[in-house]
mmCIF file of C-alpha atoms in Angstrom:
data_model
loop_
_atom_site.group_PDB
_atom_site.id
_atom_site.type_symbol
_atom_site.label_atom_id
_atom_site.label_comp_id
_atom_site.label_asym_id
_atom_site.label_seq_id
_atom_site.Cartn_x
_atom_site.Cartn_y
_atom_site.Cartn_z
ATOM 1 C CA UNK A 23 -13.602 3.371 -29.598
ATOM 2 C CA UNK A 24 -12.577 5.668 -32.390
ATOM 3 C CA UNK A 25 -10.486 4.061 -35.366
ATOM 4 C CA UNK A 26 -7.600 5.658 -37.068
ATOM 5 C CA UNK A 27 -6.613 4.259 -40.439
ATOM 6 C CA UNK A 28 -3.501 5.186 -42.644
ATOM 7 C CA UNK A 29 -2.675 4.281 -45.912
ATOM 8 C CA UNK A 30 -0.429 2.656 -47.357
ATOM 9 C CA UNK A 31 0.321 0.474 -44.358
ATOM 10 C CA UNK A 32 3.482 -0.440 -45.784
ATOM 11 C CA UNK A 33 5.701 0.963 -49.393
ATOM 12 C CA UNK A 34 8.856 0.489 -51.531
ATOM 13 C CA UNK A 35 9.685 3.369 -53.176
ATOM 14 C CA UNK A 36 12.514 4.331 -55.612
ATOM 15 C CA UNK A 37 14.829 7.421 -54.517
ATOM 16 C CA UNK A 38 13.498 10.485 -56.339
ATOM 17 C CA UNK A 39 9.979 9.539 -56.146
ATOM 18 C CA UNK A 40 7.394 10.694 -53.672
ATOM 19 C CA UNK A 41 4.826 9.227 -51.679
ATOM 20 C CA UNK A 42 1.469 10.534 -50.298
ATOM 21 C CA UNK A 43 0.106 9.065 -47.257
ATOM 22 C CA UNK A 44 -3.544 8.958 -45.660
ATOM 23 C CA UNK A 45 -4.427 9.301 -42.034
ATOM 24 C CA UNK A 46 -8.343 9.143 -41.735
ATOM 25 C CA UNK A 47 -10.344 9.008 -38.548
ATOM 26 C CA UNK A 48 -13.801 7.775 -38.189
ATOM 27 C CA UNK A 49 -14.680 11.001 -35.544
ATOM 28 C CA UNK A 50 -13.882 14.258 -35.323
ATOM 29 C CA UNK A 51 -10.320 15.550 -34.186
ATOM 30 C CA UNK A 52 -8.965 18.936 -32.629
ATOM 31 C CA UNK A 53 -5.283 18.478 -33.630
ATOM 32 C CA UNK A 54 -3.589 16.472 -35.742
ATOM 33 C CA UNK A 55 0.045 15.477 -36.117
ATOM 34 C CA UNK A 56 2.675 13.753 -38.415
ATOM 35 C CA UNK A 57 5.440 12.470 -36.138
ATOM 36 C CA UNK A 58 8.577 10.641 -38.007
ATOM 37 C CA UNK A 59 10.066 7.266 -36.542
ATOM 38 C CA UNK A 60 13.556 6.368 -37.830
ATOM 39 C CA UNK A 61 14.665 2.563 -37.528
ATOM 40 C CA UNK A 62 15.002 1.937 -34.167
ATOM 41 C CA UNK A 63 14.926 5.459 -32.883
ATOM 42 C CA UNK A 64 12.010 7.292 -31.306
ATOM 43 C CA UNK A 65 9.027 9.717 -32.711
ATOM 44 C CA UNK A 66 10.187 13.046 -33.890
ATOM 45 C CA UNK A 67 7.322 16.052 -34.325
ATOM 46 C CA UNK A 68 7.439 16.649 -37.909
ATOM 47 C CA UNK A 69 4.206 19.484 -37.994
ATOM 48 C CA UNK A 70 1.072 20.118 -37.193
ATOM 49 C CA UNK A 71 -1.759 19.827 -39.303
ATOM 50 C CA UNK A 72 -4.133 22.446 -39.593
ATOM 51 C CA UNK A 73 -7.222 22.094 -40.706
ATOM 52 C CA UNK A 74 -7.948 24.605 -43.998
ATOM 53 C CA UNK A 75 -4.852 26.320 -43.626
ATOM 54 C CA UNK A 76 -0.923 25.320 -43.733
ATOM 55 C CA UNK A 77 0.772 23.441 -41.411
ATOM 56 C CA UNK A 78 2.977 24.280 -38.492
ATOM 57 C CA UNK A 79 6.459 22.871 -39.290
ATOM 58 C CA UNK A 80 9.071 21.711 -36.622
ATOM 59 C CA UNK A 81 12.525 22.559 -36.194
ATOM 60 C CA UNK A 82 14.312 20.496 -38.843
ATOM 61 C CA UNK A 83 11.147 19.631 -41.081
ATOM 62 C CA UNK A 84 10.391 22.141 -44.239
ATOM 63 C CA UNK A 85 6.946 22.162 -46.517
ATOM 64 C CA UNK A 86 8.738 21.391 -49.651
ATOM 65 C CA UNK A 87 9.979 18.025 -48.393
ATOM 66 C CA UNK A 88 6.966 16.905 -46.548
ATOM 67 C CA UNK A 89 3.941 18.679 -47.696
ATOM 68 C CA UNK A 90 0.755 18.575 -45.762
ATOM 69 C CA UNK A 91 -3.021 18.888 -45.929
ATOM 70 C CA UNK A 92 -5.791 18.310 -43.944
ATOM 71 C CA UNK A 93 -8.957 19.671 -45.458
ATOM 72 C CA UNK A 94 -11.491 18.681 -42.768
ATOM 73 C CA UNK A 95 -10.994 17.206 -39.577
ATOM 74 C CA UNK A 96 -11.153 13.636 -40.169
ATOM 75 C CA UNK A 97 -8.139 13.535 -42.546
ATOM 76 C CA UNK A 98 -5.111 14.591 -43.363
ATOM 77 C CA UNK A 99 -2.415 13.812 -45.566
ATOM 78 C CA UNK A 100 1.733 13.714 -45.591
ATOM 79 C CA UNK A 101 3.746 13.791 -48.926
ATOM 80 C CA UNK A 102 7.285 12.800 -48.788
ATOM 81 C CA UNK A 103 8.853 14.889 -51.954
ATOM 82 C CA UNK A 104 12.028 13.873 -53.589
ATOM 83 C CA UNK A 105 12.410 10.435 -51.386
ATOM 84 C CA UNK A 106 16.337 9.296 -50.313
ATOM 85 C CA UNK A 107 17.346 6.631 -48.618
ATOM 86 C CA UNK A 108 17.900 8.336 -45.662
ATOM 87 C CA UNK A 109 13.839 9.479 -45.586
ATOM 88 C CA UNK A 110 12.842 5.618 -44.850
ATOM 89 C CA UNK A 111 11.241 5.658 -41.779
ATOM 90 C CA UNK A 112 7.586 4.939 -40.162
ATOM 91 C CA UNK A 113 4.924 7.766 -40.518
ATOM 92 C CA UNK A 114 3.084 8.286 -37.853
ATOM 93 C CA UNK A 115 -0.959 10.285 -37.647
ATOM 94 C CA UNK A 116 -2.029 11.436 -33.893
ATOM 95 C CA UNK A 117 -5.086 12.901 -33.324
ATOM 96 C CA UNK A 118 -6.592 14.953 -30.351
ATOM 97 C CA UNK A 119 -9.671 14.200 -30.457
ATOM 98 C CA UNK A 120 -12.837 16.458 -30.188
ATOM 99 C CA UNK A 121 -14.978 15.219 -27.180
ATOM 100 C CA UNK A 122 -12.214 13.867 -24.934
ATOM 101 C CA UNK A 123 -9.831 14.981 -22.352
ATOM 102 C CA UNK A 124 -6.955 16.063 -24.661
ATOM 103 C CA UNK A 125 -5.513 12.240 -25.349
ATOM 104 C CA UNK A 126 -3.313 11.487 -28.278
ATOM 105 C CA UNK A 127 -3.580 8.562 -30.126
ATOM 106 C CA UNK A 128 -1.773 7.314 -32.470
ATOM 107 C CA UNK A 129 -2.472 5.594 -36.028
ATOM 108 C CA UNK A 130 -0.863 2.038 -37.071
ATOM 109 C CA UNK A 131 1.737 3.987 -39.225
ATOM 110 C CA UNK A 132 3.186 3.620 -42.769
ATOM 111 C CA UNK A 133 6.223 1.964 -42.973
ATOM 112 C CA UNK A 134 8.270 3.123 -45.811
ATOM 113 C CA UNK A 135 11.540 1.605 -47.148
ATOM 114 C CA UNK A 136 13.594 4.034 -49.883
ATOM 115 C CA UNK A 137 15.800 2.506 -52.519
ATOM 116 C CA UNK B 17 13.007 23.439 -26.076
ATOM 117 C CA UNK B 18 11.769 20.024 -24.233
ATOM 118 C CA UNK B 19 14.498 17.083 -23.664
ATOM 119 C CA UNK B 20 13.093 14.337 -22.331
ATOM 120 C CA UNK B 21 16.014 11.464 -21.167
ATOM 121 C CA UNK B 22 14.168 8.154 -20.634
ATOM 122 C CA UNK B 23 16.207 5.348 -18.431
ATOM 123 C CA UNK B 24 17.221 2.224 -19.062
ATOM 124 C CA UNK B 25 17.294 1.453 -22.305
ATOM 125 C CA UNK B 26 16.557 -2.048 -22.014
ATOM 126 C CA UNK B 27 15.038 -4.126 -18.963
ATOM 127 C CA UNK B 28 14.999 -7.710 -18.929
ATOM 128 C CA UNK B 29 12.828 -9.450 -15.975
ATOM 129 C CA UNK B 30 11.197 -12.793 -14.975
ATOM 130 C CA UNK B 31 7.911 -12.646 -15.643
ATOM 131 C CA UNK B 32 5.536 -11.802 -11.936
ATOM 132 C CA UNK B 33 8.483 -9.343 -10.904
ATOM 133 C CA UNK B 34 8.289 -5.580 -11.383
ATOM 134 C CA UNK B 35 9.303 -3.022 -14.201
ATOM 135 C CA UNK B 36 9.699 0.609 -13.637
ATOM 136 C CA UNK B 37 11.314 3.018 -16.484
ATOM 137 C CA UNK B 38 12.309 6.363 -15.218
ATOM 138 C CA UNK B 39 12.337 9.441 -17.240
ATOM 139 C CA UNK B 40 13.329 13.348 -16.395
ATOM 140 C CA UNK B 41 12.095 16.332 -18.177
ATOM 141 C CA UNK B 42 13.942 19.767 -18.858
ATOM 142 C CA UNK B 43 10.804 22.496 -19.285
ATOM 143 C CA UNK B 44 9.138 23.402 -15.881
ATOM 144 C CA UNK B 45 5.913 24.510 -17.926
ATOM 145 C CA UNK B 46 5.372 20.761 -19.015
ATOM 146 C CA UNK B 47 2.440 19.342 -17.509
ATOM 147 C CA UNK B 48 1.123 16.322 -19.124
ATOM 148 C CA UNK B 49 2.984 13.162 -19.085
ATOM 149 C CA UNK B 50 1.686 10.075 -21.459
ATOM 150 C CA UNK B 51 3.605 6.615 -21.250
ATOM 151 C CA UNK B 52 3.217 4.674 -25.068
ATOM 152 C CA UNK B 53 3.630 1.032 -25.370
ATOM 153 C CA UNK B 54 4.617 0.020 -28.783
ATOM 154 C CA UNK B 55 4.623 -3.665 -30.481
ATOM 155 C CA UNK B 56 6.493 -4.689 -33.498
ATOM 156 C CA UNK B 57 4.812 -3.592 -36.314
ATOM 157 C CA UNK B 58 2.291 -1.327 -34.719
ATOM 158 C CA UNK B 59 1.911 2.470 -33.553
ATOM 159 C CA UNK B 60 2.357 3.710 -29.903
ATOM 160 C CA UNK B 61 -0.514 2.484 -27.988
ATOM 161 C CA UNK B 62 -1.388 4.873 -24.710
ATOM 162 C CA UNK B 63 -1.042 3.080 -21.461
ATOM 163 C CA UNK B 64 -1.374 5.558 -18.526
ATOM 164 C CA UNK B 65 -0.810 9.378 -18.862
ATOM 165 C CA UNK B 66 -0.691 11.669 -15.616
ATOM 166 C CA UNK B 67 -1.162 15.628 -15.487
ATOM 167 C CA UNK B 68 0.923 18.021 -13.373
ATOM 168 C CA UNK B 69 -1.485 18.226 -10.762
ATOM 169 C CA UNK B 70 -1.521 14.544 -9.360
ATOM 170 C CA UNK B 71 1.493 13.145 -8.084
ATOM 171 C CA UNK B 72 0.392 9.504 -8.623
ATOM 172 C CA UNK B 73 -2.074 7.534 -11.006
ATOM 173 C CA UNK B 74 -2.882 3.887 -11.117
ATOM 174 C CA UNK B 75 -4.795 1.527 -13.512
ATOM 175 C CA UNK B 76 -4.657 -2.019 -12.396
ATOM 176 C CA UNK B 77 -0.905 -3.099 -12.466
ATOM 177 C CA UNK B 78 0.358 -0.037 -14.471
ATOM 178 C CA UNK B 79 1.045 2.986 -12.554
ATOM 179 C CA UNK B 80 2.906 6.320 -12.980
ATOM 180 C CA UNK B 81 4.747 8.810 -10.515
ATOM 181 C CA UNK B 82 5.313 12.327 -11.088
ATOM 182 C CA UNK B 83 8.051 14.343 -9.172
ATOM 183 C CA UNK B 84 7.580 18.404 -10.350
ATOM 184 C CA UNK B 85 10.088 19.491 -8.729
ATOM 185 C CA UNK B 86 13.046 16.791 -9.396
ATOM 186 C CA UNK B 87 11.289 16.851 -12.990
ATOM 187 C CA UNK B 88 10.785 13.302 -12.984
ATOM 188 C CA UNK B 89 8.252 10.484 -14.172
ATOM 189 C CA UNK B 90 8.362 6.689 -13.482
ATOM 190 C CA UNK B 91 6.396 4.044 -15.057
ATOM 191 C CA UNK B 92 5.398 0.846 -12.888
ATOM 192 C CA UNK B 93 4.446 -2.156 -13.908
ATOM 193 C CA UNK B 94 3.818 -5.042 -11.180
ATOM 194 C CA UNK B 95 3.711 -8.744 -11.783
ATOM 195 C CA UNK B 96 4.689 -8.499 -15.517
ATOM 196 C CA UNK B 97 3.225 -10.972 -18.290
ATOM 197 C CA UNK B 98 5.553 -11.652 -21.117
ATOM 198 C CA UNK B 99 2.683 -9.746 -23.524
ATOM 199 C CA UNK B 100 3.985 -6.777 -21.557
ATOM 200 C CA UNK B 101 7.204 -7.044 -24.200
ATOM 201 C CA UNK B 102 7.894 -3.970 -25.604
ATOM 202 C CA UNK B 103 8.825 -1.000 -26.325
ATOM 203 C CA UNK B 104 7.658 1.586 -23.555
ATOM 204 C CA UNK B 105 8.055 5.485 -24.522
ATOM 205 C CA UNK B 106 7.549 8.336 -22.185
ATOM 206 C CA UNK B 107 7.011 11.869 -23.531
ATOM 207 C CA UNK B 108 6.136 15.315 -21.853
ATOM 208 C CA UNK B 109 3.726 18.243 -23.022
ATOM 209 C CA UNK B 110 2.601 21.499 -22.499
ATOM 210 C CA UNK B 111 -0.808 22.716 -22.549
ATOM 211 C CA UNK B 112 -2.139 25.608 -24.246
ATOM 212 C CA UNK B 113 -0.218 28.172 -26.667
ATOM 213 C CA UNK B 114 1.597 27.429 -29.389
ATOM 214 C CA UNK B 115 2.894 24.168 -27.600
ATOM 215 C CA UNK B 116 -0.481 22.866 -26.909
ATOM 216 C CA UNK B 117 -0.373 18.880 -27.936
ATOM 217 C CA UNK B 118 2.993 18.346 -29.190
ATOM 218 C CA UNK B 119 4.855 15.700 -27.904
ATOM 219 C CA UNK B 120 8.297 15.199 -26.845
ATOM 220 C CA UNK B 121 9.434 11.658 -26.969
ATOM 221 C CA UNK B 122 11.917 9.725 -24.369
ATOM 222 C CA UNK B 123 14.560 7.354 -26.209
ATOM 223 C CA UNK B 124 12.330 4.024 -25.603
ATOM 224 C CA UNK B 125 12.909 1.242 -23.565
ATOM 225 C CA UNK B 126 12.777 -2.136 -24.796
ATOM 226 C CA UNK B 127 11.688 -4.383 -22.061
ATOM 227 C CA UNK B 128 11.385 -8.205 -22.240
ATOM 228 C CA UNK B 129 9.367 -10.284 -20.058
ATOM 229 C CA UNK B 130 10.910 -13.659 -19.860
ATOM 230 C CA UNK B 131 8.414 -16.927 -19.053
#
């Protein structure tokens, strides 16, 4: 079965900082997602990621706090700008992918902890 | 937009007796229904997912019900392991349009299968 991979698995990061994380698949994808999970709360939608052009932002979620590119479509990356404390959360990839019945699956997800 | 309300919030049970997890739906146009197991430490893993045109779907001791017109979803699980510990998410989609792949997460259920 299909493998997807995102780095860093895990971070640290000081408040004020930013951190770039990797989602990379090992076929090709229709769709893929960034979905937020807060400690102990559920998966929030952040956007969609479109391949070669920007992505589709939810309710809530704005491209100057969590900037997004995918340039092909086997990757894709998230960028959480201007980290607070309030921002640590697990990251979360899901794919479509392209020769299936519509699935989504999700990565392992980056666990990030803001200080 | 789609709520999704996801019931109980915890379920304790003696391992070999049933689980089921109940969830209700607000948007009528939702038609695909995905149940996620998720460990500690790991993503959402997809168990069983039904689409609006079956009213039942079964894979070995895991099923799922769908009610369209109460708007409601149940996840089954018979003669529960304690590897079934958990936490169980439902969500609800729509396909096609703008919509088309983005999930809408229940609240979770943690459920505990005791030896």
């Amino acid at each position: 079965s299909a493998v997807i991979s995102q780095k860093p698995s895990r971070d640290i990061c000081q408040r004020g900082t930013s951190l770039t994380i990797q989602c990379q698949v090992d076929s090709q994808v229709t769709m893929m997602f960034w979905y937020r999970q807060q400690p102990g709360q559920s998966l929030t939608l952040i956007a969609t990621a479109n391949q070669g052009s920007e992505a589709t932002y939810e309710s809530g979620f704005v491209i100057d706090k969590f900037p997004i590119s995918r340039p092909n479509l086997t990757f894709s990356t998230l960028t959480v700008s201007n980290m607070s404390p309030e921002d640590s959360s697990i990251y979360l990839c899901s794919v479509v992918f392209l020769r299936g019945p519509g699935t989504q699956y999700f990565g392992p997800g980056t666990r990030l902890l803001v200080l | 937009g789609e709520n999704v309300e996801q019931h109980p919030s915890t379920l304790s049970v003696q391992e070999g007796d049933s689980a089921v997890i109940k969830c209700t739906y607000s948007d009528s146009a939702s038609n695909y229904f995905p149940w996620y197991k998720q460990e500690l430490g790991k993503g959402p893993q997809l168990i069983i997912d039904i689409r609006s045109n079956v009213g039942e779907k079964k894979d070995q001791r895991i099923a799922v019900t769908l009610n369209k017109t109460a708007k409601h979803f149940s996840l089954h699980i018979t003669e529960t392991q304690p590897e079934d510990s958990a936490v169980y998410f439902c969500a609800a989609s729509k396909a096609g349009g703008t919509s088309y792949g983005k999930l809408t997460f229940g609240q979770g259920t943690i459920l505990t299968v005791h030896p």
